[in-house]
mmCIF file of C-alpha atoms in Angstrom:
data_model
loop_
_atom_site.group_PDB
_atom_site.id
_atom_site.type_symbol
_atom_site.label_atom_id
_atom_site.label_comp_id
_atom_site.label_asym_id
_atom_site.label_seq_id
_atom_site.Cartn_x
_atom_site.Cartn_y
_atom_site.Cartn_z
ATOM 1 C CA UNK A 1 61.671 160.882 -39.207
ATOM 2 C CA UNK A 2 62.456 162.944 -41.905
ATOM 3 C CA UNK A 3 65.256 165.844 -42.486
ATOM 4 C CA UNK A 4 63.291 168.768 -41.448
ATOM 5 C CA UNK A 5 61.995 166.759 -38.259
ATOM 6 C CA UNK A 6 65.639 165.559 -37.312
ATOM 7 C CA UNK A 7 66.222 169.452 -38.081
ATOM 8 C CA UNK A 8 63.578 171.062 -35.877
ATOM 9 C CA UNK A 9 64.305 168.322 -32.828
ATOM 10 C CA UNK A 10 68.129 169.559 -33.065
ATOM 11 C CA UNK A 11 67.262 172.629 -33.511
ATOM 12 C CA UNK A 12 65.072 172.870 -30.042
ATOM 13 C CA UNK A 13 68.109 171.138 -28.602
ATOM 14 C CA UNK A 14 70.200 173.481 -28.986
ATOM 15 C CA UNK A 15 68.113 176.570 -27.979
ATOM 16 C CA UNK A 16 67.568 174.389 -24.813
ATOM 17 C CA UNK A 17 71.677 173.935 -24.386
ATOM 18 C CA UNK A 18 72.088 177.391 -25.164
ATOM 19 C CA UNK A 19 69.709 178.659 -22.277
ATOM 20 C CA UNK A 20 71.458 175.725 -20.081
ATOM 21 C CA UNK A 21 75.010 177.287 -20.653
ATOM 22 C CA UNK A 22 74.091 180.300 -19.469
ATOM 23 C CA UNK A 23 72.026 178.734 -16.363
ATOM 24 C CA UNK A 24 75.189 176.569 -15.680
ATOM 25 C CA UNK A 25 77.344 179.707 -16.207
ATOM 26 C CA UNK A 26 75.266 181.301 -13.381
ATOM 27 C CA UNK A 27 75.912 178.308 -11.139
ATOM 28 C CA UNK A 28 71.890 176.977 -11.754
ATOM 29 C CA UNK A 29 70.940 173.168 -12.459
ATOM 30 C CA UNK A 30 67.913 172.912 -14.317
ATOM 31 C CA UNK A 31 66.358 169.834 -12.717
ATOM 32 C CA UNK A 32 63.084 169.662 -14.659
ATOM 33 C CA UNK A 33 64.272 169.379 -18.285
ATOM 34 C CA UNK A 34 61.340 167.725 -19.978
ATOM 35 C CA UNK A 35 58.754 169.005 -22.697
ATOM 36 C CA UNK A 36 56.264 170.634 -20.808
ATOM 37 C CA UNK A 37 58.875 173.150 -19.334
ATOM 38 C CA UNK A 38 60.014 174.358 -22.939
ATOM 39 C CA UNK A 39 57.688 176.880 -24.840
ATOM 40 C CA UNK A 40 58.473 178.813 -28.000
ATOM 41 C CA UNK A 41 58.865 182.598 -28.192
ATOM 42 C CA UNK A 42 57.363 184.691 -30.732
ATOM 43 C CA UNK A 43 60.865 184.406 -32.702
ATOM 44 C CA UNK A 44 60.544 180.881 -32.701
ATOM 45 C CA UNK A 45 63.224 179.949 -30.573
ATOM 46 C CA UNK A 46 62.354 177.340 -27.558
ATOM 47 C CA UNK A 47 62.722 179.255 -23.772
ATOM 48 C CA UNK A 48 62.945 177.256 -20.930
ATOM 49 C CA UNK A 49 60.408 177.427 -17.967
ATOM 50 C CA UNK A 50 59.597 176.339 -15.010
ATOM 51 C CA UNK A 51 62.778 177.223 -12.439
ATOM 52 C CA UNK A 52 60.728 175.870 -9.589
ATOM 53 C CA UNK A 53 63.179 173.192 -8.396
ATOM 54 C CA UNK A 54 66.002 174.967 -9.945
ATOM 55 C CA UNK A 55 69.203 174.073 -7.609
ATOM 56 C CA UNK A 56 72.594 176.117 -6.805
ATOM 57 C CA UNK A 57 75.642 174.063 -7.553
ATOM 58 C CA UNK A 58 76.461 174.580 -3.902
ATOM 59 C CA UNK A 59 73.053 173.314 -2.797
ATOM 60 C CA UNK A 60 72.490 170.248 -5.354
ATOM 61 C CA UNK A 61 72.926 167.346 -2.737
ATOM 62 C CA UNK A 62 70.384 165.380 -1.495
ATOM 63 C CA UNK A 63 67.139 166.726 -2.979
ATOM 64 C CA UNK A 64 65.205 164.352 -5.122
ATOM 65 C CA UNK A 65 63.095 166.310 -7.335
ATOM 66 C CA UNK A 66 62.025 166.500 -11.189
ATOM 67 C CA UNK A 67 60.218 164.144 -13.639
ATOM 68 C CA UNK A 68 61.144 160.708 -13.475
ATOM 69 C CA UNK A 69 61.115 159.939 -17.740
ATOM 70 C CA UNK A 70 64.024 162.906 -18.007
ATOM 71 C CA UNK A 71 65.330 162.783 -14.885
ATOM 72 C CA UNK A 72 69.246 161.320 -14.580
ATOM 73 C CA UNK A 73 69.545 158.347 -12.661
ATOM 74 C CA UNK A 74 72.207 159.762 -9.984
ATOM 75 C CA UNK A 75 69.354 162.599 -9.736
ATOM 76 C CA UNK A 76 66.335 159.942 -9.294
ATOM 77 C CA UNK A 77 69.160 158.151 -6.497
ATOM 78 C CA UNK A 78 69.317 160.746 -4.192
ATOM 79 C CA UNK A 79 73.365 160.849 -4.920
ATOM 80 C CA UNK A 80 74.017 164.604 -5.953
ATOM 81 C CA UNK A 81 73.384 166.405 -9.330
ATOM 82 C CA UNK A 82 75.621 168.046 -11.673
ATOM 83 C CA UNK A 83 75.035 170.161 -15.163
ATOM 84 C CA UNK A 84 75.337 166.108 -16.784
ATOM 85 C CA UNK A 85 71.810 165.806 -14.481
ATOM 86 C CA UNK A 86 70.390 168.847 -17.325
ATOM 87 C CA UNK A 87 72.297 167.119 -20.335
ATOM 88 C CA UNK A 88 70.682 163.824 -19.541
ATOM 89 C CA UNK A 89 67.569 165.248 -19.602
ATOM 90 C CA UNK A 90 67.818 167.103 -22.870
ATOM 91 C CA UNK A 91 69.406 163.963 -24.408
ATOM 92 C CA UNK A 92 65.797 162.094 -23.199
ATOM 93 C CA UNK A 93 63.447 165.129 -24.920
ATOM 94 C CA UNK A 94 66.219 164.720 -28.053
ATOM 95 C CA UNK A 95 65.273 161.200 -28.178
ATOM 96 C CA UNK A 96 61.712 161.788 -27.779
ATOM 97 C CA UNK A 97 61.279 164.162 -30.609
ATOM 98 C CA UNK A 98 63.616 161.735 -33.017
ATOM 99 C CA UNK A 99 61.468 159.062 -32.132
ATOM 100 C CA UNK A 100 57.966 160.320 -31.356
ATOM 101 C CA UNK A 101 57.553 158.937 -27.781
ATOM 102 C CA UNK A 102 58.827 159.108 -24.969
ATOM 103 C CA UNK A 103 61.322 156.183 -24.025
ATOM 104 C CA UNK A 104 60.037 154.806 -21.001
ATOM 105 C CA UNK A 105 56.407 154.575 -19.637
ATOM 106 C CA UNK A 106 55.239 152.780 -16.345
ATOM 107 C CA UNK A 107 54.630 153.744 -12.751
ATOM 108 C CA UNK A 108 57.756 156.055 -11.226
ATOM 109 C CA UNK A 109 59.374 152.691 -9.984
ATOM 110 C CA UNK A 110 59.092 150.799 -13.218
ATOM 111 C CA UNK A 111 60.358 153.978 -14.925
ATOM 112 C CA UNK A 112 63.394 154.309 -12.409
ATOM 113 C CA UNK A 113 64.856 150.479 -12.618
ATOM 114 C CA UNK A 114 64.340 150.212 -16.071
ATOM 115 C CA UNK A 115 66.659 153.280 -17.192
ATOM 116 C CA UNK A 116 69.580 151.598 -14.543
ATOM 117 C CA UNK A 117 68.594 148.473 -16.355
ATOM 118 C CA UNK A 118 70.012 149.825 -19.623
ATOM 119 C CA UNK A 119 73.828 151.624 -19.901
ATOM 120 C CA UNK A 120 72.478 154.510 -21.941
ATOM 121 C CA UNK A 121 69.250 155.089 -24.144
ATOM 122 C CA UNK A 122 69.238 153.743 -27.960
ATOM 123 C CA UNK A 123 66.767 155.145 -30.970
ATOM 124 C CA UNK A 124 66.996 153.502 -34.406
ATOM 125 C CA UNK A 125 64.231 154.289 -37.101
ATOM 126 C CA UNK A 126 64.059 155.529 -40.437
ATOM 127 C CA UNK A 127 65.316 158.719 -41.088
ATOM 128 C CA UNK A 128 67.476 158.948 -37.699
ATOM 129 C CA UNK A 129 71.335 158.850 -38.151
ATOM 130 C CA UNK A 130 73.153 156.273 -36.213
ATOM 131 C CA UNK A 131 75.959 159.003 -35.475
ATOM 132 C CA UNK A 132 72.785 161.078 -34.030
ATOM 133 C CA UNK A 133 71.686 157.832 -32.477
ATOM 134 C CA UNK A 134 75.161 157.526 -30.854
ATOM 135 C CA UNK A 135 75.402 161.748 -29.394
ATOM 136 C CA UNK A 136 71.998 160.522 -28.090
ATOM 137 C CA UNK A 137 73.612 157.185 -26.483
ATOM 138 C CA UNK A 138 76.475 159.397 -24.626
ATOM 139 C CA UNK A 139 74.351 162.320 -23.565
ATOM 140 C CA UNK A 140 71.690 159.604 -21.782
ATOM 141 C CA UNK A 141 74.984 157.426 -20.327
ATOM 142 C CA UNK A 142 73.955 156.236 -16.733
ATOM 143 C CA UNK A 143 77.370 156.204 -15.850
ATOM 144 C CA UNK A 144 78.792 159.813 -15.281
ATOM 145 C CA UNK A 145 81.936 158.969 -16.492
ATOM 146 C CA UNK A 146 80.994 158.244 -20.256
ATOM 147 C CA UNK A 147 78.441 161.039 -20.356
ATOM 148 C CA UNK A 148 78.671 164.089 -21.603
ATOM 149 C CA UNK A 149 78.809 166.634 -19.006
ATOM 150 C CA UNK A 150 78.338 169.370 -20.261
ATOM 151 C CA UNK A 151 75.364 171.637 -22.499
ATOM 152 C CA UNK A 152 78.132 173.369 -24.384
ATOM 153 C CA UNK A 153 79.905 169.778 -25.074
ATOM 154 C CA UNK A 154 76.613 168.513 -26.210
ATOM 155 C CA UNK A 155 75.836 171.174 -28.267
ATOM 156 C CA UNK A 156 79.187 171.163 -29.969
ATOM 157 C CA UNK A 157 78.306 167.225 -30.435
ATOM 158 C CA UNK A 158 75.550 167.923 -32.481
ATOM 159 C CA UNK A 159 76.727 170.639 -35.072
ATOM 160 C CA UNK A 160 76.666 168.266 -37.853
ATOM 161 C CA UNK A 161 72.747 167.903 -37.549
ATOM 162 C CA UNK A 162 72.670 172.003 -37.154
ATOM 163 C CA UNK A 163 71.483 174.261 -40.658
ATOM 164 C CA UNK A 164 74.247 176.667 -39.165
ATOM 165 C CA UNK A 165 77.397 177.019 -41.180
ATOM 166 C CA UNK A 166 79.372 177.719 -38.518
ATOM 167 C CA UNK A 167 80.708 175.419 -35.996
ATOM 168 C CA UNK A 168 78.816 175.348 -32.496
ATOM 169 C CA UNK A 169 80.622 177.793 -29.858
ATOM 170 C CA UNK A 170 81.668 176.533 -26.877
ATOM 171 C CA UNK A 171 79.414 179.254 -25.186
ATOM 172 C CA UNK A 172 76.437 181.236 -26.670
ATOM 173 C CA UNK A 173 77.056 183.070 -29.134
ATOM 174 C CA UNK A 174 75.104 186.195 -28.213
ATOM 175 C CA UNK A 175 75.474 185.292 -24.214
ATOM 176 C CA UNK A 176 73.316 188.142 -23.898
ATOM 177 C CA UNK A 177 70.462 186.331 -25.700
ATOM 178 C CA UNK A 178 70.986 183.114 -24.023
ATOM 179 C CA UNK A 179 71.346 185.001 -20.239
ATOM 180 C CA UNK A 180 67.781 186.755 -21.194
ATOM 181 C CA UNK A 181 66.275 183.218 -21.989
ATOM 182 C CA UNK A 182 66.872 182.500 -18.896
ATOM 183 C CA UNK A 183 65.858 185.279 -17.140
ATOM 184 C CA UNK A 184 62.827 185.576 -19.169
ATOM 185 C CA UNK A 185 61.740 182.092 -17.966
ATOM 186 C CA UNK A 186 62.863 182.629 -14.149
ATOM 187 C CA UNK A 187 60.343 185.303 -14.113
ATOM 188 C CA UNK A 188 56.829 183.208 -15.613
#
C-alpha cells in the first residue's frame, strides 16, 4: 500500500466516524457499515447511506440484521448491539482498503465462526504500519471489553495516519457538517 493509499483509506475512515458520532450522538446504531453503504459527495468527503436497519439505542436487542463480513460478532449472535457494533464495522472496511480485500469470504456460516475463531482481525503488508495494523486489531476485538467503543475514540486513535495538523476532536469538529451527513443520507 503506499502513503497516499494508507492516506485516502484513513481518510474515508474518518469521514465515516465523523458521520457515526453524530448518529451515536442522536442515539442511532448504524448496523450496515460496509462499502456499498458509503458514497462520496461532490466535496469529496465519504456520506454514509443506507439507514434501513438503522436501530435506536433503546431498541438494539435482539434483531439480527446487517452484512455478515462487517458485521460485529455480538451483532451476528443475536446478543445486543452497541456504537462498538459500528466501530467494528468501520475497523473491517479500514482493513479492507489497507489491504485490498475483504478479510473473510465463504458462505454466512463460514464467515460467522471464522471471525469468533480469531480474537481480533490482523493486516501486515508492505506499506501498512504495524501501529495502524494494531488501531485495526483493537477496533475489530471480538471481545467488547478490549475494543474500542467508541467512533470518536477510534478516530482519535488514528490521528497519526491523518494529513490534519491538528489533533482529532473528540466530537466533529463542525457538528453541523457531520449532523447534515447524516441527515443527508437518512433521506436517499
Amino acid at each position: 500500500v503506499e502513503a497516499a493509499g494508507v492516506a485516502r483509506a484513513v481518510a474515508v475512515a474518518v469521514d465515516v466516524l465523523d458521520g457515526l458520532i453524530a448518529a451515536h450522538a442522536a442515539g442511532v446504531i448504524h448496523r450496515d457499515i460496509k462499502p456499498d453503504n458509503l458514497l462520496v459527495d461532490r466535496d469529496g468527503r465519504v456520506v454514509i447511506t443506507d439507514f434501513g436497519i438503522a436501530a435506536t439505542r433503546a431498541a438494539a436487542t435482539d434483531v439480527i440484521a446487517g452484512t455478515p463480513v462487517y458485521m460485529a460478532p455480538e451483532q451476528a449472535d443475536g446478543s445486543g448491539i452497541s456504537a462498538a457494533a459500528d466501530v467494528y464495522a468501520v475497523g473491517v472496511v479500514l482493513a479492507e482498503m489497507l489491504t485490498g480485500a475483504p478479510p473473510w469470504t465463504g458462505t454466512t456460516r463460514e464467515v460467522l465462526a471464522s471471525k469468533r475463531a480469531r480474537p481480533h482481525l490482523e493486516i501486515a503488508g508492505p506499506g501498512i504500519d504495524p501501529a495502524l495494523a494494531a488501531v485495526v486489531a483493537r477496533a475489530t476485538t471480538v471481545d467488547l471489553r478490549g475494543r474500542v467503543g467508541a467512533a470518536d475514540e477510534l478516530r482519535g486513535l488514528l490521528a497519526p495516519w491523518t494529513t490534519a495538523t491538528e489533533p482529532a476532536p473528540s466530537r466533529p469538529r463542525r457538528r453541523g457538517d457531520a449532523a447534515a451527513k447524516v441527515a443527508a443520507a437518512a433521506e436517499v
